The first five atom37 places (N, CA, C, CB, O) and aatype in JSON, in Angstrom:
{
  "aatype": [20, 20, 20, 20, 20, 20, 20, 20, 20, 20, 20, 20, 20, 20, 20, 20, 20, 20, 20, 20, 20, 20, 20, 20, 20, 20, 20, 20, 20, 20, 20, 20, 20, 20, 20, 20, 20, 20, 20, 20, 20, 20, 20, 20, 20, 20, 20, 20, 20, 20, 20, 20, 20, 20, 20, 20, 20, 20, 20, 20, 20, 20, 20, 20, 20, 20, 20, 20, 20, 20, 20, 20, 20, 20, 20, 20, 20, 20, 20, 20, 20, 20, 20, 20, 20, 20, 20, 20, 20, 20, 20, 20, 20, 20, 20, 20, 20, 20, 20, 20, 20, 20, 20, 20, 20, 20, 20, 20, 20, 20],
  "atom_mask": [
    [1, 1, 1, 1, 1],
    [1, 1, 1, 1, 1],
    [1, 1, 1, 1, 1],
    [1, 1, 1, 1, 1],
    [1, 1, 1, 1, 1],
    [1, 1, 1, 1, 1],
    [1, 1, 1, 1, 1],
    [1, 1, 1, 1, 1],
    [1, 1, 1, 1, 1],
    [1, 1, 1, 1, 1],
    [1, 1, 1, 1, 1],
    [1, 1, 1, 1, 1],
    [1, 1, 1, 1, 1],
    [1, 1, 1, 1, 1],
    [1, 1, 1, 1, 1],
    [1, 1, 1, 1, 1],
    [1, 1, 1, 1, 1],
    [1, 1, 1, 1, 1],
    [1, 1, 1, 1, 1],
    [1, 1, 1, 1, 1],
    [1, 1, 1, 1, 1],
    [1, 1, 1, 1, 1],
    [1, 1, 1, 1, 1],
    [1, 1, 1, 1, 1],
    [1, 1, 1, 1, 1],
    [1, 1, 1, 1, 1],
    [1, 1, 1, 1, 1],
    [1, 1, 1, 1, 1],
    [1, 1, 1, 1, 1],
    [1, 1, 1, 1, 1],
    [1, 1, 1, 1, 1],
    [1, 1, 1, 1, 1],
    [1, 1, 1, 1, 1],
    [1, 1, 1, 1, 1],
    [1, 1, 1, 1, 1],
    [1, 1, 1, 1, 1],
    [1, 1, 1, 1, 1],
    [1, 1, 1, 1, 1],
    [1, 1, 1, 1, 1],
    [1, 1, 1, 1, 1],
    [1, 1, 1, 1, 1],
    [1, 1, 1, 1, 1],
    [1, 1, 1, 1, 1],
    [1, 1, 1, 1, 1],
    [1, 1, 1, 1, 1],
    [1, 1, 1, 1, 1],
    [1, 1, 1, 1, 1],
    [1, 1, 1, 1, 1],
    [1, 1, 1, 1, 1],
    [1, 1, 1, 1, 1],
    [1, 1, 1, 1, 1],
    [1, 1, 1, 1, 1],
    [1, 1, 1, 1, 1],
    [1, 1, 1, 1, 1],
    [1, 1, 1, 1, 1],
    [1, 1, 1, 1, 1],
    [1, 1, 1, 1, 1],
    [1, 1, 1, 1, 1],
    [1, 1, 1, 1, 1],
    [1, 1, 1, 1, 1],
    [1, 1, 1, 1, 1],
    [1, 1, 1, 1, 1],
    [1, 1, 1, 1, 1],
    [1, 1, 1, 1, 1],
    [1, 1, 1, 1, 1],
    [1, 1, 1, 1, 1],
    [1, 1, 1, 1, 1],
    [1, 1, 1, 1, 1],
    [1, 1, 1, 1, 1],
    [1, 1, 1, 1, 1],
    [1, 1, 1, 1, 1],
    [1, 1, 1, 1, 1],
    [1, 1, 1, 1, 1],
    [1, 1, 1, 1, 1],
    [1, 1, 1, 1, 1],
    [1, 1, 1, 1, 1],
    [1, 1, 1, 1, 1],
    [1, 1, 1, 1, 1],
    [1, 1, 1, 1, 1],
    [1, 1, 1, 1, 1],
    [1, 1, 1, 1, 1],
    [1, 1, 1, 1, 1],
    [1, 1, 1, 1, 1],
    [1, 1, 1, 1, 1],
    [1, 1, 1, 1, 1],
    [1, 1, 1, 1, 1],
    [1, 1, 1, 1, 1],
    [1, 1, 1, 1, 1],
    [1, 1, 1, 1, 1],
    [1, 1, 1, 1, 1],
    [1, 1, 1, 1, 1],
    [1, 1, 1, 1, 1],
    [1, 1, 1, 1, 1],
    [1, 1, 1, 1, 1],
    [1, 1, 1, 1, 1],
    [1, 1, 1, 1, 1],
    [1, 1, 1, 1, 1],
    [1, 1, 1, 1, 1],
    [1, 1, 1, 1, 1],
    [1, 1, 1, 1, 1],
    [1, 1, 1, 1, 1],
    [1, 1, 1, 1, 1],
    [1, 1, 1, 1, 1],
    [1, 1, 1, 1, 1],
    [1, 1, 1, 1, 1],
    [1, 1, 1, 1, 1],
    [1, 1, 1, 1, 1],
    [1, 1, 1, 1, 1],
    [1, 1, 1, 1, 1],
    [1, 1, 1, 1, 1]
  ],
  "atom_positions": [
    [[3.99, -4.0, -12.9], [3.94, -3.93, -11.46], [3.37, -2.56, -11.08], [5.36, -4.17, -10.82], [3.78, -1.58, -11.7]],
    [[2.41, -2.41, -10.07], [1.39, -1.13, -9.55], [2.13, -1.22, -8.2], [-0.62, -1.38, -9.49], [2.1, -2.1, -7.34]],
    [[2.71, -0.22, -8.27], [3.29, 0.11, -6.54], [2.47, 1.01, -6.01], [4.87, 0.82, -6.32], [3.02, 2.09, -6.24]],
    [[0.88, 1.33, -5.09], [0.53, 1.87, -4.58], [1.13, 2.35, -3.16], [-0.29, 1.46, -4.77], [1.34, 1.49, -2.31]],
    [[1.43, 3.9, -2.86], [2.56, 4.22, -1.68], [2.16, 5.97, -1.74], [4.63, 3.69, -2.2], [1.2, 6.56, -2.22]],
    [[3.05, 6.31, -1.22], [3.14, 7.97, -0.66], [4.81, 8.31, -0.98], [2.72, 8.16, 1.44], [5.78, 7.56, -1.01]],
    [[4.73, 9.33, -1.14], [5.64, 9.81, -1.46], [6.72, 10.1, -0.57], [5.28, 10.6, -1.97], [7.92, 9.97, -0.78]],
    [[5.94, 10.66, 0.78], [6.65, 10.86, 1.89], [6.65, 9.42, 2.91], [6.0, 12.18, 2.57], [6.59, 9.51, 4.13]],
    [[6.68, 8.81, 2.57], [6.36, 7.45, 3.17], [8.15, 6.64, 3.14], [4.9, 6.49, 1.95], [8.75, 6.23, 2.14]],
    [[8.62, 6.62, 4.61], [9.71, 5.86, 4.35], [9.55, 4.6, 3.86], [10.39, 5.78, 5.34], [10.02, 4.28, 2.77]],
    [[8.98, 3.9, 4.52], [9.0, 2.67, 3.58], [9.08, 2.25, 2.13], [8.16, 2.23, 3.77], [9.66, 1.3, 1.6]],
    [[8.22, 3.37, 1.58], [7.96, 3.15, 0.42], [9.5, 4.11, -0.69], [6.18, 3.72, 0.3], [10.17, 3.87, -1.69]],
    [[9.37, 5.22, 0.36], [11.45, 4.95, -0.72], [12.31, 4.11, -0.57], [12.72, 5.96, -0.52], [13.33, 4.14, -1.26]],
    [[12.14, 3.35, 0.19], [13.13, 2.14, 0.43], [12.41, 1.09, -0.33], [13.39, 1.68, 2.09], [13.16, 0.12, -0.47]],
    [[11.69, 0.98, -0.66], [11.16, 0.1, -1.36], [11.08, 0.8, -3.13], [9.71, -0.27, -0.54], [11.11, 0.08, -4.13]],
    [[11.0, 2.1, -3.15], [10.93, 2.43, -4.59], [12.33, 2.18, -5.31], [10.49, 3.97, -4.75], [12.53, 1.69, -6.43]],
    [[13.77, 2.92, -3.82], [15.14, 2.98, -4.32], [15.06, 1.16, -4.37], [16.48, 3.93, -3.12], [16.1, 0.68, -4.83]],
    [[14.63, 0.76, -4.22], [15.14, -1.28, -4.18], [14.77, -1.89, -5.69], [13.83, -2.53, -2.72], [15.35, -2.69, -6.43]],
    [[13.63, -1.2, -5.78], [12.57, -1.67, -7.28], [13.52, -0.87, -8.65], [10.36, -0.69, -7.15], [13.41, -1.32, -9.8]],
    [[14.28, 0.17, -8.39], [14.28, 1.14, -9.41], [14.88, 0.26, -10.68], [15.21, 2.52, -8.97], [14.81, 0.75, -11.8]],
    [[15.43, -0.99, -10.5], [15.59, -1.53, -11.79], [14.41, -2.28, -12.22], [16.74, -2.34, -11.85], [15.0, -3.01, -13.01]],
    [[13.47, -2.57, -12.27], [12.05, -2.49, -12.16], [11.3, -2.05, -13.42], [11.75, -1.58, -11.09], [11.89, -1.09, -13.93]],
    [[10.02, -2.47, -14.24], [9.15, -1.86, -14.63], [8.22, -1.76, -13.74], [8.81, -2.22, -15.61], [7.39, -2.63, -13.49]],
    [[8.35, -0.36, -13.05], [7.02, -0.1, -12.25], [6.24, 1.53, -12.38], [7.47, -0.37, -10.6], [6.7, 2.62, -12.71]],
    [[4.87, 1.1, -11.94], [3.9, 2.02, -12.15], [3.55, 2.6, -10.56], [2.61, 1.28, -12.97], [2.61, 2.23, -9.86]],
    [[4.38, 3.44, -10.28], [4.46, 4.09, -8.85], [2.93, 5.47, -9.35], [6.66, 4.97, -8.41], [2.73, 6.41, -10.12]],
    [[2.12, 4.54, -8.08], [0.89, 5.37, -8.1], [0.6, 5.87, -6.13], [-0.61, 4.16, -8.95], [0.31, 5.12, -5.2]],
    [[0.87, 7.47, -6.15], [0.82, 7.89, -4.65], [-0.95, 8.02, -4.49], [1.84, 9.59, -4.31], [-1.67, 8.38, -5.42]],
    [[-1.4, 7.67, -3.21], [-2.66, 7.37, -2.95], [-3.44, 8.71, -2.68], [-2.69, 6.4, -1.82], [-4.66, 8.68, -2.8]],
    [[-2.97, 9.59, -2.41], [-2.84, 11.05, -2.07], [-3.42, 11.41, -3.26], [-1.37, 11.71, -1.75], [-4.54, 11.92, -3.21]],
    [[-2.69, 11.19, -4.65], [-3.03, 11.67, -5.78], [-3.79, 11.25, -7.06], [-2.18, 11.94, -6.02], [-4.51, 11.88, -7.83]],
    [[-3.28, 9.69, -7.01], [-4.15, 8.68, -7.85], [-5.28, 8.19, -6.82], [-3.2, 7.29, -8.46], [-5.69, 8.57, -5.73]],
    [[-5.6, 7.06, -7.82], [-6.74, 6.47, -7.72], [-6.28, 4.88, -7.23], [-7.55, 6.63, -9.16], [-5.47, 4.38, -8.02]],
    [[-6.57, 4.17, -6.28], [-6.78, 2.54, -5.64], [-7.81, 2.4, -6.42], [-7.13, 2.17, -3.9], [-8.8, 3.12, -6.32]],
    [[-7.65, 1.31, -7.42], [-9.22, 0.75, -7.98], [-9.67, -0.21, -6.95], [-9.21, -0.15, -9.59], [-9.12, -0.85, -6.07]],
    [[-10.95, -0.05, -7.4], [-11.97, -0.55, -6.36], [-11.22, -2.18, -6.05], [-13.86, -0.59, -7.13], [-10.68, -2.58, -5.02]],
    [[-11.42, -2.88, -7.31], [-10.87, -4.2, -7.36], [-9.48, -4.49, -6.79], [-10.86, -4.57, -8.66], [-9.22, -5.44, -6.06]],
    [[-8.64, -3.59, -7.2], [-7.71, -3.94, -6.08], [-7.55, -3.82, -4.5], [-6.88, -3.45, -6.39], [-6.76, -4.41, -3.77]],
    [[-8.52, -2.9, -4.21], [-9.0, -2.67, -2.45], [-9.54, -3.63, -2.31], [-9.99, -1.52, -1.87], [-9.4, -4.06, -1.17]],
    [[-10.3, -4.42, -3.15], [-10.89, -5.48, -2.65], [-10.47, -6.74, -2.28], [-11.6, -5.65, -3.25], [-10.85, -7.61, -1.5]],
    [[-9.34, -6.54, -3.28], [-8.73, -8.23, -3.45], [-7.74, -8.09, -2.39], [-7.9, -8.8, -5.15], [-7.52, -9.08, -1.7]],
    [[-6.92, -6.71, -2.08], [-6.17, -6.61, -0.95], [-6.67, -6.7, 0.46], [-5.6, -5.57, -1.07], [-5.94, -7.1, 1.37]],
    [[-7.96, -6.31, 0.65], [-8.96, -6.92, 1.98], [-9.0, -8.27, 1.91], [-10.57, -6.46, 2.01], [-8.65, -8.89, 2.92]],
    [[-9.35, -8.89, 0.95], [-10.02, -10.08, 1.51], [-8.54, -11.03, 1.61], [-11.44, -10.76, 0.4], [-8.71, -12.18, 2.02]],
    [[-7.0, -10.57, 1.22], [-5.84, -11.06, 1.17], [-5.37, -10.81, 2.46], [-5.08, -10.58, 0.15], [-4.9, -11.64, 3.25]],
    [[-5.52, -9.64, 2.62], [-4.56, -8.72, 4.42], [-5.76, -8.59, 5.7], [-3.91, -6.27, 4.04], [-5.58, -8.59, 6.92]],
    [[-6.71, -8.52, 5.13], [-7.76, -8.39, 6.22], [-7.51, -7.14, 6.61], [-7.73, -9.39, 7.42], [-7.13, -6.2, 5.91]],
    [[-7.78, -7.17, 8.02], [-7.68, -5.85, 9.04], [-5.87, -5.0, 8.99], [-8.05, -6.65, 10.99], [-5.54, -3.85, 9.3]],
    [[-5.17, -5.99, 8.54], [-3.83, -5.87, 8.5], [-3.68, -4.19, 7.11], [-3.08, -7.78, 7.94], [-3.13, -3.11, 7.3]],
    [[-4.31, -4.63, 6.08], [-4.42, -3.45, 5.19], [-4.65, -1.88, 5.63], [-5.49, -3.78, 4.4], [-4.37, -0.89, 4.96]],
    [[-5.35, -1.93, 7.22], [-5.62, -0.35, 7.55], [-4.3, -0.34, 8.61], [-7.46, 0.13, 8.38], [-3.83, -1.2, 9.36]],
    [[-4.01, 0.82, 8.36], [-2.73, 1.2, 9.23], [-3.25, 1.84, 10.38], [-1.65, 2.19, 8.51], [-3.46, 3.03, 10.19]],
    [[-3.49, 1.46, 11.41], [-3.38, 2.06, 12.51], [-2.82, 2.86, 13.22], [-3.36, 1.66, 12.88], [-3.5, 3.35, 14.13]],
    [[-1.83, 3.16, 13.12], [-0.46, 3.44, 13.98], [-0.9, 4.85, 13.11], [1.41, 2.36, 13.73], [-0.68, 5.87, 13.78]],
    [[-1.51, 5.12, 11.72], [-1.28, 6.72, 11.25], [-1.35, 7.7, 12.06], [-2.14, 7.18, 10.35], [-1.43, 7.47, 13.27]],
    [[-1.35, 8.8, 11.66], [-2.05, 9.97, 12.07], [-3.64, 10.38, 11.79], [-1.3, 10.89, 11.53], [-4.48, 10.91, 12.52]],
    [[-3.7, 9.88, 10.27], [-5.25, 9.71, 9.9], [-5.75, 9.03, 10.65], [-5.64, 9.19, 8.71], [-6.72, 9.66, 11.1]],
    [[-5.66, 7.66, 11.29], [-6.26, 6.98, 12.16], [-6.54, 7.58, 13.59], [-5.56, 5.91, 12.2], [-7.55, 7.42, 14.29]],
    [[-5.37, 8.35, 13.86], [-5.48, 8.64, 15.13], [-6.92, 9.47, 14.98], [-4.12, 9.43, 15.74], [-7.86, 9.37, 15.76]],
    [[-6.87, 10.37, 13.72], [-7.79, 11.56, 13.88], [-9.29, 11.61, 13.62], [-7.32, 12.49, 13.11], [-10.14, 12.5, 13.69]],
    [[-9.33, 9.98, 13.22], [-10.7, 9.63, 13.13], [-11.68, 9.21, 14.43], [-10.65, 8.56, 12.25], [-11.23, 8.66, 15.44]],
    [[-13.43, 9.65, 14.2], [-13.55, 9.28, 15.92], [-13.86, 8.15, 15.98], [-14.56, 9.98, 16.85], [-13.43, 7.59, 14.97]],
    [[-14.84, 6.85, 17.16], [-14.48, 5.8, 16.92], [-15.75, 5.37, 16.02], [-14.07, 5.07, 18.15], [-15.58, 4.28, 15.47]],
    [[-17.15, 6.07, 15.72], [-17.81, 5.78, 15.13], [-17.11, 5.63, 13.24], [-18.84, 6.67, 15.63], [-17.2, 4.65, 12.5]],
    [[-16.69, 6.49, 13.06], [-15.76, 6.36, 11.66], [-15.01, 5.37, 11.57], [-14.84, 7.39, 11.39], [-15.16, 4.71, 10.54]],
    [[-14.05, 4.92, 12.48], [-13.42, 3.85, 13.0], [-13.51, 2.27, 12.79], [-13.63, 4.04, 14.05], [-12.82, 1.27, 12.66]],
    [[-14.94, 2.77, 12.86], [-15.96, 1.17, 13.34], [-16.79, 0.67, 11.64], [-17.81, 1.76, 15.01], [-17.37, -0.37, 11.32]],
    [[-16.54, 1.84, 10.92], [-16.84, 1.68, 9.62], [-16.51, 0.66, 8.63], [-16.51, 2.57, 9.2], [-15.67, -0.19, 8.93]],
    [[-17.03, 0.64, 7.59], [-16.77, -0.09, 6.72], [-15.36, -0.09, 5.8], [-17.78, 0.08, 6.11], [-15.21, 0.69, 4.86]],
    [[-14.28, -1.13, 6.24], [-13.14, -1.01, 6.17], [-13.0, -0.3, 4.44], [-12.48, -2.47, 6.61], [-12.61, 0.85, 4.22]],
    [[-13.33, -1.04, 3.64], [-13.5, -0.62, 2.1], [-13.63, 1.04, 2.11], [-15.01, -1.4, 1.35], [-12.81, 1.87, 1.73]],
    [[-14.72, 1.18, 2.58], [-15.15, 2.47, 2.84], [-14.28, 3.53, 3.13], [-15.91, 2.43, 3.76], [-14.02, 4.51, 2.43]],
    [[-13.96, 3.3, 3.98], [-12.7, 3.87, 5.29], [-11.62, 4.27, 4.44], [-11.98, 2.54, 6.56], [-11.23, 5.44, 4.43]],
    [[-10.98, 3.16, 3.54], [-9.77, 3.29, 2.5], [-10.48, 4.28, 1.39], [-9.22, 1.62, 1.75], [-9.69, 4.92, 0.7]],
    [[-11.58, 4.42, 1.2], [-11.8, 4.52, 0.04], [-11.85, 6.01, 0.31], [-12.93, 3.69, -0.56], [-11.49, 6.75, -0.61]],
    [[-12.2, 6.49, 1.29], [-12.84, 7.87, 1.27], [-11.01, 8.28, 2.22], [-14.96, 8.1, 2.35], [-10.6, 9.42, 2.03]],
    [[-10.35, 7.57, 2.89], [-9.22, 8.25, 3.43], [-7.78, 7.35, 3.21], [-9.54, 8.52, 5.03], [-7.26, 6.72, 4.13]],
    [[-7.16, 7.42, 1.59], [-6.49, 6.65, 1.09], [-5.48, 6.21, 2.0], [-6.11, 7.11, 0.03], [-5.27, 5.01, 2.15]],
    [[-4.7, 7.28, 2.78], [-3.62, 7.09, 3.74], [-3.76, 6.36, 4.3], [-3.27, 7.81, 4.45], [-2.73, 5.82, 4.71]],
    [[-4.81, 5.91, 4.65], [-5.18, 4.53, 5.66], [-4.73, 3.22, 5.46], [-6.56, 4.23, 5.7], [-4.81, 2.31, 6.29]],
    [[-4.2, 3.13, 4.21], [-3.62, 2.15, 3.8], [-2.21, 1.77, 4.4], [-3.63, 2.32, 2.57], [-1.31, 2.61, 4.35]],
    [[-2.04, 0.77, 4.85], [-0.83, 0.61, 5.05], [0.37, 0.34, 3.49], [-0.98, -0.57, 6.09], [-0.01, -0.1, 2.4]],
    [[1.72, 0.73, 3.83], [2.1, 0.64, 2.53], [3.55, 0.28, 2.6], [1.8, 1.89, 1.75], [4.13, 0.44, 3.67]],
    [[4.14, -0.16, 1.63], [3.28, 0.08, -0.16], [2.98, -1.3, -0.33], [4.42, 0.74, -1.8], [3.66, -2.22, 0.14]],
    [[1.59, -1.49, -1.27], [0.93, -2.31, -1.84], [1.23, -2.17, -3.32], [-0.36, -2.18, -1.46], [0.92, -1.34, -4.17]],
    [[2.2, -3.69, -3.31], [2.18, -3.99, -4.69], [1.98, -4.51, -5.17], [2.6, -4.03, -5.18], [2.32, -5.49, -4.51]],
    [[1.5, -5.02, -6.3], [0.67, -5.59, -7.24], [1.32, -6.07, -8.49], [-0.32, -4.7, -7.54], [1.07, -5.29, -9.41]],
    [[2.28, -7.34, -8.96], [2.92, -7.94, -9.63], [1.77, -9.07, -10.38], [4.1, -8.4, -8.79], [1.41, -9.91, -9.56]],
    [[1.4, -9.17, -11.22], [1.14, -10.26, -12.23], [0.1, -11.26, -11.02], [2.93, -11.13, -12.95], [0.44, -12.29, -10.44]],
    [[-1.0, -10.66, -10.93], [-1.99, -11.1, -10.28], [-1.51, -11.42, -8.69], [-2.53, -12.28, -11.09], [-2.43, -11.67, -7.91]],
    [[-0.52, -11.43, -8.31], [-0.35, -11.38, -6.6], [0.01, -9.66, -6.34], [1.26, -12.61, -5.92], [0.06, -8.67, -7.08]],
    [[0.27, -9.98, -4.49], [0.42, -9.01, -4.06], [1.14, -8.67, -3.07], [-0.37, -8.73, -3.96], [1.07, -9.75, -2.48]],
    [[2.01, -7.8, -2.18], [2.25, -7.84, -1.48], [2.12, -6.54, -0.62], [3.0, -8.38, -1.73], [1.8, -5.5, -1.19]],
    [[2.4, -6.57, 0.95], [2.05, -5.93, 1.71], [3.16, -5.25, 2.46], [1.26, -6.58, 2.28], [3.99, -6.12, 2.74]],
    [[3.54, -4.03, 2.92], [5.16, -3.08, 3.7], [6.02, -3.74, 2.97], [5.71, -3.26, 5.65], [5.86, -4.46, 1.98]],
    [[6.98, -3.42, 3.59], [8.17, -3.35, 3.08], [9.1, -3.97, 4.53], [8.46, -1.7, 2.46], [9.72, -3.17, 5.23]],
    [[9.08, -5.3, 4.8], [9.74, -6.28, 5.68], [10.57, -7.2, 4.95], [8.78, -7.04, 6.47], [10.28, -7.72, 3.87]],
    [[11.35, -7.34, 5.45], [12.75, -7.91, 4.68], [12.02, -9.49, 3.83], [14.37, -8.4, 6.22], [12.49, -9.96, 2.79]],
    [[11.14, -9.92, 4.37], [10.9, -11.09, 3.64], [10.22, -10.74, 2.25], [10.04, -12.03, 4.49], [9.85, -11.52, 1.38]],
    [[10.16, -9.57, 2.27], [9.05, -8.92, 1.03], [10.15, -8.2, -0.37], [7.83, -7.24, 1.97], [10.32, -8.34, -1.58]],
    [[10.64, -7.44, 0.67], [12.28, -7.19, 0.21], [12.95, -8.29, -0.5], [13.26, -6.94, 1.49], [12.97, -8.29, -1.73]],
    [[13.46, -9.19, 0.15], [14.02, -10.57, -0.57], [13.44, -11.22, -1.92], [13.84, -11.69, 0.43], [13.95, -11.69, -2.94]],
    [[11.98, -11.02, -1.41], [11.53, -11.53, -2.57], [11.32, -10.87, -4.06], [10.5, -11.94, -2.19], [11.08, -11.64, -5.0]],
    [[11.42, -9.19, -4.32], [11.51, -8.47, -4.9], [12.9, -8.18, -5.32], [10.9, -7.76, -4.43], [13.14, -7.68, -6.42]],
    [[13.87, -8.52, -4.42], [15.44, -8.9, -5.04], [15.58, -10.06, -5.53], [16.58, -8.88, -4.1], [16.74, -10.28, -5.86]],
    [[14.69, -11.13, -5.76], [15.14, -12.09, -6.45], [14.27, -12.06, -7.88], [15.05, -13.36, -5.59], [13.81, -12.95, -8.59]],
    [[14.28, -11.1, -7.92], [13.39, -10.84, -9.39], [14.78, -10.59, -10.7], [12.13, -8.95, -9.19], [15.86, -10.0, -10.63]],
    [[14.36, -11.06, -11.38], [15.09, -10.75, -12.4], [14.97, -9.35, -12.87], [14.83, -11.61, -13.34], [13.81, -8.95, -13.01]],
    [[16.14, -8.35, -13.21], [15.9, -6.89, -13.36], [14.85, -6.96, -14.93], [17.67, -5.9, -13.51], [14.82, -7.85, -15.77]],
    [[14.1, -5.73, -14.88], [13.09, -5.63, -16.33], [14.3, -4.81, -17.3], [11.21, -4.41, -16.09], [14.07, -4.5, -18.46]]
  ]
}
């Protein structure tokens, strides 16, 4: 399992403290690398839903940057991602909302 997230990111400690019985590969976007293929497969899965709006990075972009090429956009300003994006045995999932939650508690511990 690839947990792409931030470190300072509430969601994503509530989602790391939930996983910790877990084999997971906690990768912060800040510092690692999003492979291309997984930005991709998470666009064409979340759509527009994948860029976080609500950031601060977003806020601070102007609207020509904005209007860019979403791939792009993630690629060159990782935070933009909404999070955490995780990546289990070819699916994926998107935040950390109780239906996402549930389903990561019904995992059998690794």
């Amino acid at each position: 399992m690839q947990f792409y997230g931030l470190k300072a990111c509430d969601s994503c400690r509530k989602a790391r403290k939930a996983l910790q019985n877990q084999q997971v590969e906690y990768i912060d976007v800040r510092e690692g690398h999003v492979p291309d293929a997984v930005l991709q497969a998470a666009l064409e899965k979340f759509g527009d839903a994948l860029l976080n709006r609500a950031s601060t990075t977003w806020r601070g972009l102007d609207e020509v940057t904005r209007a860019g090429n979403p791939l792009a956009l993630l690629k060159a300003h990782p935070t933009l991602m909404k999070r955490p994006l995780i990546v289990r045995d070819g699916g994926m999932t998107l935040g950390w909302k109780p239906d996402v939650a549930a389903y990561y508690a019904a995992l059998p511990e690794a």
